PDB file of C-alpha atoms in Angstrom:
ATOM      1  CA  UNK A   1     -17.045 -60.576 -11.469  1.00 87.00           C
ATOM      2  CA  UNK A   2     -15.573 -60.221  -7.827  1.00 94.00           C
ATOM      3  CA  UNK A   3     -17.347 -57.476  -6.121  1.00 95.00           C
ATOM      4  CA  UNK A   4     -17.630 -56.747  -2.366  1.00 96.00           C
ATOM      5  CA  UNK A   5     -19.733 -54.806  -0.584  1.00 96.00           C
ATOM      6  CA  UNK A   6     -19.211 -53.922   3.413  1.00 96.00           C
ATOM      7  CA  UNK A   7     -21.125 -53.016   6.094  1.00 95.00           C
ATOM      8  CA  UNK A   8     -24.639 -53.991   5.342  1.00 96.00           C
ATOM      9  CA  UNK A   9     -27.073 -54.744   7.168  1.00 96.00           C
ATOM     10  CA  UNK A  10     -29.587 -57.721   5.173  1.00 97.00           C
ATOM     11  CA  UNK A  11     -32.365 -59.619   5.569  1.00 96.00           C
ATOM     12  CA  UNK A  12     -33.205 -62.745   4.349  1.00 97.00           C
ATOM     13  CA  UNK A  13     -36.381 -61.614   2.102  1.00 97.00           C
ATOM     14  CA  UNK A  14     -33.352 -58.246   1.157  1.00 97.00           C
ATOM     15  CA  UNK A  15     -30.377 -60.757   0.331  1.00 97.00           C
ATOM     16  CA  UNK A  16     -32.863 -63.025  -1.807  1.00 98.00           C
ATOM     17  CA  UNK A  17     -34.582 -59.747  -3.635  1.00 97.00           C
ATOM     18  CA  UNK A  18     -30.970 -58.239  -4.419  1.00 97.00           C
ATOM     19  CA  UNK A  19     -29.620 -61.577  -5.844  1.00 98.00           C
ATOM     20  CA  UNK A  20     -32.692 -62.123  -7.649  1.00 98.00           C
ATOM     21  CA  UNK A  21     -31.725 -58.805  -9.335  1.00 97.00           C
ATOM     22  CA  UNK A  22     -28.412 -59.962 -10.328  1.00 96.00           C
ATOM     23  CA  UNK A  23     -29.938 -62.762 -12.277  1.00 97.00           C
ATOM     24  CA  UNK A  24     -29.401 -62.576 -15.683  1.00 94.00           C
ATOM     25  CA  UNK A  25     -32.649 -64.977 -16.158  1.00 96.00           C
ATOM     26  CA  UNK A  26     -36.299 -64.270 -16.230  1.00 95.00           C
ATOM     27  CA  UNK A  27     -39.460 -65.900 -14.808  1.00 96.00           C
ATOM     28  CA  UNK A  28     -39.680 -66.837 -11.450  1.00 97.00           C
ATOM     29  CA  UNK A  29     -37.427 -67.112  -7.930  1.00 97.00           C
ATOM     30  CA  UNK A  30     -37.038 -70.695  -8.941  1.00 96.00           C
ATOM     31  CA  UNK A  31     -35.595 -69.560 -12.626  1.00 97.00           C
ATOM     32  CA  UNK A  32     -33.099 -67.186 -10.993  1.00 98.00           C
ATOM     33  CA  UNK A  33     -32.232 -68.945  -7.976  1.00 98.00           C
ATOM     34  CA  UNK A  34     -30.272 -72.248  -7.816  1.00 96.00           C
ATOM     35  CA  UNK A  35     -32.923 -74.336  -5.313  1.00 94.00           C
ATOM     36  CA  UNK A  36     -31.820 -77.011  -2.764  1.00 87.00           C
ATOM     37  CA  UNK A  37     -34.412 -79.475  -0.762  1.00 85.00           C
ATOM     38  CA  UNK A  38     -33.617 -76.446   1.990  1.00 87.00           C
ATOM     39  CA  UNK A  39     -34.193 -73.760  -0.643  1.00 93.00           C
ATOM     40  CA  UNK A  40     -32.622 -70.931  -2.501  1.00 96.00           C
ATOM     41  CA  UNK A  41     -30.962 -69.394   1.250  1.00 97.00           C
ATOM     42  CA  UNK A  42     -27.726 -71.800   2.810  1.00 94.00           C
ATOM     43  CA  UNK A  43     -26.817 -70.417   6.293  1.00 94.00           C
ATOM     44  CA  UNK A  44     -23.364 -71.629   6.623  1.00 93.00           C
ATOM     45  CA  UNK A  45     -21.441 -71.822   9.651  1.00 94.00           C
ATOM     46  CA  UNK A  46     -19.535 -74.653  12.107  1.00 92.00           C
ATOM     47  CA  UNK A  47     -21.292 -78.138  13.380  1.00 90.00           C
ATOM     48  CA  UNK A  48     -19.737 -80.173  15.642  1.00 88.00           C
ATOM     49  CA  UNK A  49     -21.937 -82.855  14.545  1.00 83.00           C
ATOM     50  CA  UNK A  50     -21.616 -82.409  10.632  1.00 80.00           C
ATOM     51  CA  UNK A  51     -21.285 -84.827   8.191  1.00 78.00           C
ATOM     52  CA  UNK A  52     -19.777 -82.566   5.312  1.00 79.00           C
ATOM     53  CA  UNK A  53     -16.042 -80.900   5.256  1.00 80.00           C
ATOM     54  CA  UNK A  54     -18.199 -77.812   4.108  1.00 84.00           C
ATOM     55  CA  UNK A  55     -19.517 -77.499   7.878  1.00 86.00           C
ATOM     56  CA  UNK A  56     -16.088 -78.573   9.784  1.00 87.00           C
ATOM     57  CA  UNK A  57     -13.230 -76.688  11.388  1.00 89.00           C
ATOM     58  CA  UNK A  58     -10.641 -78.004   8.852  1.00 90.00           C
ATOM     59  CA  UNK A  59      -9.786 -75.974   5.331  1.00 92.00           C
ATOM     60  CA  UNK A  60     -11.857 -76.786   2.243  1.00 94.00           C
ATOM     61  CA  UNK A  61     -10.045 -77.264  -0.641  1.00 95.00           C
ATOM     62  CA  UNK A  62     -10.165 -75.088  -3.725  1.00 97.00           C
ATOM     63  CA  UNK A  63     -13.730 -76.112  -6.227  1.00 96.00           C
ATOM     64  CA  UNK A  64     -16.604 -74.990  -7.527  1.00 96.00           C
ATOM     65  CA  UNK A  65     -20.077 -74.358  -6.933  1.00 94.00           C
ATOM     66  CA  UNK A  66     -23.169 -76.714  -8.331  1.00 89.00           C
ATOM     67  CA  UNK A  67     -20.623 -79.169  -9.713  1.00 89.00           C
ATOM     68  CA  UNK A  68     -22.353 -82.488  -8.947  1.00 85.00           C
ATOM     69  CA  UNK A  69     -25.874 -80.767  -9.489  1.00 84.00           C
ATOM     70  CA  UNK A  70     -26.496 -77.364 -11.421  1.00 89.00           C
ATOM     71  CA  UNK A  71     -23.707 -74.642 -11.925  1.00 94.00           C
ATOM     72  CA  UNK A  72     -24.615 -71.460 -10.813  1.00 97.00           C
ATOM     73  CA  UNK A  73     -23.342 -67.885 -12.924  1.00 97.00           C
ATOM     74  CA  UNK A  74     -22.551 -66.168  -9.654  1.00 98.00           C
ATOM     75  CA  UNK A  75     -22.434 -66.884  -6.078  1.00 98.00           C
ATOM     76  CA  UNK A  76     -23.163 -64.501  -3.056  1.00 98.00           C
ATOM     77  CA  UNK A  77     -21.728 -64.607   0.446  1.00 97.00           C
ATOM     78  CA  UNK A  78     -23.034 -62.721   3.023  1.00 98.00           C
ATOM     79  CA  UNK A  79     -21.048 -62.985   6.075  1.00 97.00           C
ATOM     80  CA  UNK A  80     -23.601 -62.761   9.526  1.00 97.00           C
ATOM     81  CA  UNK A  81     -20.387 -62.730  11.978  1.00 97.00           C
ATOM     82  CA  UNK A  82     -16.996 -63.124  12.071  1.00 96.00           C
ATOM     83  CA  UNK A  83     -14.445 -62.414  14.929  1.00 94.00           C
ATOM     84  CA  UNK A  84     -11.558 -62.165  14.682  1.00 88.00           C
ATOM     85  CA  UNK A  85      -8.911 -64.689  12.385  1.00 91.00           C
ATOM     86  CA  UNK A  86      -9.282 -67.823  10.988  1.00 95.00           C
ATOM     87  CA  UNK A  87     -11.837 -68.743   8.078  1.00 95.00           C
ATOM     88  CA  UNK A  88     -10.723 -66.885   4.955  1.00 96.00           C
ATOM     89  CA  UNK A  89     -12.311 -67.617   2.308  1.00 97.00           C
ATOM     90  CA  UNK A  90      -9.658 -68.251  -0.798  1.00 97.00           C
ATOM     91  CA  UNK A  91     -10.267 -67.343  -4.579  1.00 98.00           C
ATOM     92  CA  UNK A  92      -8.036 -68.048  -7.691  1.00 98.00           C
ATOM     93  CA  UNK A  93      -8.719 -66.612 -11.067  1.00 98.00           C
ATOM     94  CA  UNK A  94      -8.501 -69.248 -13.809  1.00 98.00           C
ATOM     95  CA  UNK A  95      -8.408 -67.211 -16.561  1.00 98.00           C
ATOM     96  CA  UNK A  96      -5.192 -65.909 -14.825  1.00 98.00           C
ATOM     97  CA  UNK A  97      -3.995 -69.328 -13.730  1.00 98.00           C
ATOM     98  CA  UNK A  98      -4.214 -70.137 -18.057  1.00 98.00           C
ATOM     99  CA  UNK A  99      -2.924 -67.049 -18.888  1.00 98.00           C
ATOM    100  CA  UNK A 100       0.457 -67.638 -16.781  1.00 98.00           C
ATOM    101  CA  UNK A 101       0.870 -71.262 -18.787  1.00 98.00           C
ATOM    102  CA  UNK A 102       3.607 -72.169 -21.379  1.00 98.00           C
ATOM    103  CA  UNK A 103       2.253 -73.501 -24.508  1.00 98.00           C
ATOM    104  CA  UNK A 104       3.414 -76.750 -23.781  1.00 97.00           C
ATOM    105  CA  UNK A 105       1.656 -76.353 -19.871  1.00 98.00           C
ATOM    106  CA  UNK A 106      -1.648 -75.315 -22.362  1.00 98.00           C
ATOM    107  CA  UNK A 107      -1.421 -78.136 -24.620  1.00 98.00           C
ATOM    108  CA  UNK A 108      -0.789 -80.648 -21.332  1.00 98.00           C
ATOM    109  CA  UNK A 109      -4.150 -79.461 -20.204  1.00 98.00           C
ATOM    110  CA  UNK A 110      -6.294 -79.360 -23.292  1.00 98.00           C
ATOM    111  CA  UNK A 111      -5.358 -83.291 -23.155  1.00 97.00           C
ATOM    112  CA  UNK A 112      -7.071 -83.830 -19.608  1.00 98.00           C
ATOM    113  CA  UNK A 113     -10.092 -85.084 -18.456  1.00 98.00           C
ATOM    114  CA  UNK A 114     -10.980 -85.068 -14.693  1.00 98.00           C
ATOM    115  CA  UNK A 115     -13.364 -87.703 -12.835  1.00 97.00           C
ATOM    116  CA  UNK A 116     -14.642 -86.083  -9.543  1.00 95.00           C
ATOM    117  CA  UNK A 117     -17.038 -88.853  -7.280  1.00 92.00           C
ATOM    118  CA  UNK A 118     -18.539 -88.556  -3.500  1.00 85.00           C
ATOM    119  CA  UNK A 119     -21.267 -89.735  -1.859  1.00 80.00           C
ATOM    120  CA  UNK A 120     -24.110 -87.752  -1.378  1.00 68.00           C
ATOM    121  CA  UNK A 121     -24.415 -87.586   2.783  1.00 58.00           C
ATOM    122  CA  UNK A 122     -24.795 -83.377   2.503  1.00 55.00           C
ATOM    123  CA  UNK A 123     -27.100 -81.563  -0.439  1.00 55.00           C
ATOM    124  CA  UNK A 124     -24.528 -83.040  -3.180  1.00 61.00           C
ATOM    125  CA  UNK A 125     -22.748 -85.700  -4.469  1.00 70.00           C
ATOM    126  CA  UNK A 126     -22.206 -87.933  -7.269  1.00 82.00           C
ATOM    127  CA  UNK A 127     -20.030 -88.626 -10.219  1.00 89.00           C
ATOM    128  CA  UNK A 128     -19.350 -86.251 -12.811  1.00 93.00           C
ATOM    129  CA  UNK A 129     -16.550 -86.362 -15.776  1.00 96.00           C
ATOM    130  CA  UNK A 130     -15.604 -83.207 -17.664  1.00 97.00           C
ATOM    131  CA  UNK A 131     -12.822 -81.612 -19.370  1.00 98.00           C
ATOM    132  CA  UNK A 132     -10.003 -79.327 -17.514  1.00 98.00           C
ATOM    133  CA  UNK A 133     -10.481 -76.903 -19.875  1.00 98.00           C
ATOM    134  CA  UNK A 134     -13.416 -74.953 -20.790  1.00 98.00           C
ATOM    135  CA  UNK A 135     -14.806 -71.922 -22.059  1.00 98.00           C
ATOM    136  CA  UNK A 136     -16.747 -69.273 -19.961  1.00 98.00           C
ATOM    137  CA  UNK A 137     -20.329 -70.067 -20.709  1.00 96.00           C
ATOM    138  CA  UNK A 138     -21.010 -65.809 -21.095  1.00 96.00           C
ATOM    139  CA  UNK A 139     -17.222 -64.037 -22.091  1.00 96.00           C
ATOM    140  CA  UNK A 140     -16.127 -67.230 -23.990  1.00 97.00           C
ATOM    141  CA  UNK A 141     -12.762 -66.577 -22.189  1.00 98.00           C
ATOM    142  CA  UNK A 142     -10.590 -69.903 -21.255  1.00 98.00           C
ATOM    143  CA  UNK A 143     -11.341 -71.469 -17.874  1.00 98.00           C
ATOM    144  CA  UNK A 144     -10.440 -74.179 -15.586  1.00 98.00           C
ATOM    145  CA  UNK A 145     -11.931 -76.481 -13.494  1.00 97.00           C
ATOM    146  CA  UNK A 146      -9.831 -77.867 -11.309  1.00 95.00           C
ATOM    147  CA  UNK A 147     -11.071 -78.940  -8.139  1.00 95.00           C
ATOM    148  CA  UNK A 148      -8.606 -80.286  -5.331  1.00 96.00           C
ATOM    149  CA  UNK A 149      -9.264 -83.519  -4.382  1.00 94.00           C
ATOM    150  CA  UNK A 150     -11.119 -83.881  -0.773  1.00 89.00           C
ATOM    151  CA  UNK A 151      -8.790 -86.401   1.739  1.00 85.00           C
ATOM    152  CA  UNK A 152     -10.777 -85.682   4.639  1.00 79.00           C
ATOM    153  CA  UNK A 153     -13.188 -88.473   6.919  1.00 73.00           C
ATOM    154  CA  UNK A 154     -16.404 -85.900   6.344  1.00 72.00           C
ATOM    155  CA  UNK A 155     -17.497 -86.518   2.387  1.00 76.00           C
ATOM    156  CA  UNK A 156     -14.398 -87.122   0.952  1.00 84.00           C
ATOM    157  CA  UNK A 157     -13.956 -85.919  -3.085  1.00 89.00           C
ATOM    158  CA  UNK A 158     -11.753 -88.393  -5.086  1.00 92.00           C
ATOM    159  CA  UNK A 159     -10.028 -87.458  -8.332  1.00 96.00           C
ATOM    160  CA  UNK A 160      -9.225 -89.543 -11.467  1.00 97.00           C
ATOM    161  CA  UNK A 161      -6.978 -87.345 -13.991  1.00 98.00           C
ATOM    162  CA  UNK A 162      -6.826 -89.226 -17.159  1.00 98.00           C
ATOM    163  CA  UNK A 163      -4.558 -88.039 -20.328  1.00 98.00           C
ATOM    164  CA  UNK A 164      -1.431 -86.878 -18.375  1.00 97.00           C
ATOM    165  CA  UNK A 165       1.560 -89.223 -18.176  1.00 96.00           C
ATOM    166  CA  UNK A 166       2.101 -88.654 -14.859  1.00 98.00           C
ATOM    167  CA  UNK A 167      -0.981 -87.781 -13.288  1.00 98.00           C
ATOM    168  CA  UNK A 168      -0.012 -87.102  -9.562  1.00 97.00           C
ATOM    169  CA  UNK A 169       2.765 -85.021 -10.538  1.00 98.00           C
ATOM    170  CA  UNK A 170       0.085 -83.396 -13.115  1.00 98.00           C
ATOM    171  CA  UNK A 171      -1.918 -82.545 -10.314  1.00 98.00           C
ATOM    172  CA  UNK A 172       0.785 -81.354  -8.166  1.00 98.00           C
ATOM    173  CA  UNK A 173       1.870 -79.049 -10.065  1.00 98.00           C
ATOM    174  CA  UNK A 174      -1.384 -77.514 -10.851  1.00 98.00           C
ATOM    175  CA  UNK A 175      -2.540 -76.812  -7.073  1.00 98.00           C
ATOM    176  CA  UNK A 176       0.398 -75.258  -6.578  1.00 98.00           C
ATOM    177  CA  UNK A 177      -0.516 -72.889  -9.636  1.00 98.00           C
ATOM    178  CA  UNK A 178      -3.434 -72.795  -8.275  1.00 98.00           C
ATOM    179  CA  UNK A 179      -1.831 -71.085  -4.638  1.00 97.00           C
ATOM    180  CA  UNK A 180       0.564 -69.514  -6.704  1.00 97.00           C
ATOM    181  CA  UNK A 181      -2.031 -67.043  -7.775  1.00 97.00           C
ATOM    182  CA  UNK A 182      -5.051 -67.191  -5.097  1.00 97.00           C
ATOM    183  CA  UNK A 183      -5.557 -64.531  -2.709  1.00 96.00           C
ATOM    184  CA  UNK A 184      -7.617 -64.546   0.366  1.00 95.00           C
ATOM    185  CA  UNK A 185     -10.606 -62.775   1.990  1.00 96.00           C
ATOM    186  CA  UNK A 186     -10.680 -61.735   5.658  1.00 95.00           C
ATOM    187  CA  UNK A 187     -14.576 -61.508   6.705  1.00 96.00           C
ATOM    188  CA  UNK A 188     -16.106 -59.184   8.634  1.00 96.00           C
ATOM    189  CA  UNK A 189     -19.583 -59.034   9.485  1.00 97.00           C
ATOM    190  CA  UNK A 190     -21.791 -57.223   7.094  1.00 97.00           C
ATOM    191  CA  UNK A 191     -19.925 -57.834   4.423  1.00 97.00           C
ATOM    192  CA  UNK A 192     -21.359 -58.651   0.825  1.00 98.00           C
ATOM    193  CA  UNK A 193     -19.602 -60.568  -2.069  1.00 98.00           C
ATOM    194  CA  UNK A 194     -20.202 -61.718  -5.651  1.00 98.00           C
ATOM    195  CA  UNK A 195     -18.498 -63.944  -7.241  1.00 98.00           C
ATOM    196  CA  UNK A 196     -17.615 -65.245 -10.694  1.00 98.00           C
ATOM    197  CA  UNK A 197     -18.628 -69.260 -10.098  1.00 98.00           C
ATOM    198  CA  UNK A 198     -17.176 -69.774 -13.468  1.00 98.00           C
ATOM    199  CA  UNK A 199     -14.123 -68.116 -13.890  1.00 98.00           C
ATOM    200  CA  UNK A 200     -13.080 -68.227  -9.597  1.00 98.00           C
ATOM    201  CA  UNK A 201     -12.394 -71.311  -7.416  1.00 98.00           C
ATOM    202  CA  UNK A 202     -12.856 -70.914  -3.952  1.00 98.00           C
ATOM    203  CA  UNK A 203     -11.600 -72.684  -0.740  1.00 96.00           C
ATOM    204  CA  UNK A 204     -11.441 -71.574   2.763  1.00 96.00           C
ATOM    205  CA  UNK A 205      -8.435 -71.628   5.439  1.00 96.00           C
ATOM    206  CA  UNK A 206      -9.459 -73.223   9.017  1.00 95.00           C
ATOM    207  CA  UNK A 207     -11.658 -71.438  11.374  1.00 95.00           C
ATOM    208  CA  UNK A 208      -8.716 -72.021  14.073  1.00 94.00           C
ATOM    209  CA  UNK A 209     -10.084 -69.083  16.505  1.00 91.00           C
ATOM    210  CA  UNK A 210     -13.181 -67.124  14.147  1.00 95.00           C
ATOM    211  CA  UNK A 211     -15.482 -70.482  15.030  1.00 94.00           C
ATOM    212  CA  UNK A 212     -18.440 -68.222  15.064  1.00 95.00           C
ATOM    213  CA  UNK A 213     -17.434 -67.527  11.361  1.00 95.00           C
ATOM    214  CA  UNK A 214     -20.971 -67.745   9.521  1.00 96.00           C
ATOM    215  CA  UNK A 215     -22.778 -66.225   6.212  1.00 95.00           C
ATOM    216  CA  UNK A 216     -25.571 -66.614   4.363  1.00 97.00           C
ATOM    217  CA  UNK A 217     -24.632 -68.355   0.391  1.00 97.00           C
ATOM    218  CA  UNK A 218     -26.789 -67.740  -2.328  1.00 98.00           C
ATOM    219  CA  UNK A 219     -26.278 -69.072  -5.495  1.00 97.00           C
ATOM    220  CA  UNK A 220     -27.731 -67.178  -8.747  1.00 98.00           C
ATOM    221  CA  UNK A 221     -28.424 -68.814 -11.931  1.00 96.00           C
TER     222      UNK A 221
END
């Protein structure tokens, strides 16, 4: 799913009654609705005085949603303002990324393991350890997760890649797949999108002159 919507105009009780809808659980807010100690609602946007990369100035590197606490099905962005360049938001299909492998680039992969650990000084953090390769939880088609590792002062992400021979030039070569086939989204206000959390990555360019880049992040179980 990648699905955009433009020129709305949402509130917070509309943005959390139309994700709810997308849910494919039942029950309660809570069932539907991945919750943080803040809630189910992230307003996202720059602090001089954070302590997460998520909040800076600089470019976040390519990952996933929910990955050192619960991984949501889909993720919504709804952008409150944005002028002007600077702060687009970059997604890569994995299924893509797998289906543009040699078998030999397939069978390297299936042989990996990846160790992802940061401190928890934000709403996440942790240690997790899980296999590059996976299946879509829903289609069953082949997905990655491969996060870029985080070399930044604010809540830095380290990376152990166990099973390749080489496993800096492993990785290497994989984030530049990665670019390879990503595209980007320029924001404007009002806009609306939903997002595969399983079968997408997503990473963001700097904010270099759209600093009052901000949206509103759901994430729906």
């Amino acid at each position: 799913m990648f699905t955009l919507k433009r020129e709305l105009n949402l509130k917070d009780n509309e943005l959390l009654e139309f994700a709810q809808n997308e849910s494919l659980k039942t029950g309660t807010i809570e069932d539907k609705l991945l919750h943080w100690d803040f809630g189910p609602l992230m307003s996202m946007k720059f602090d001089p005085e954070a302590k997460n990369y998520l909040f800076s100035s600089g470019a976040v590197p390519f990952h996933w949603d929910g990955a050192f606490f619960k991984e949501p099905q889909t993720l919504l962005f709804y952008c409150t303002e944005s002028v002007g360049e600077g702060g687009e938001t970059l997604f890569v299909n994995t299924e893509k990324v797998w289906d543009s492998l040699t078998q030999a680039e397939r069978n390297e992969c299936e042989g990996i393991t990846l160790t992802y650990e940061t401190s928890k000084l934000a709403h996440y953090g942790g240690k997790i350890t899980l296999p590059l390769v996976q299946r879509h939880p829903i289609t069953g088609k082949t997905i990655l997760r491969m996060a870029e590792k985080v070399q930044t002062e604010l809540n830095p992400v380290a990376l152990t890649i166990d099973g390749a021979s080489d496993p800096e030039d492993f990785y290497q070569r994989m984030v530049k797949k990665l670019y390879q086939h990503s595209f980007h989204h320029q924001w404007k206000k009002g806009d609306l999108l939903l997002v595969d959390n399983h079968t997408f990555l997503h990473g963001r360019l700097a904010l270099q002159g759209n600093m009052s880049r901000s949206f509103k992040r759901i994430q729906i179980l």
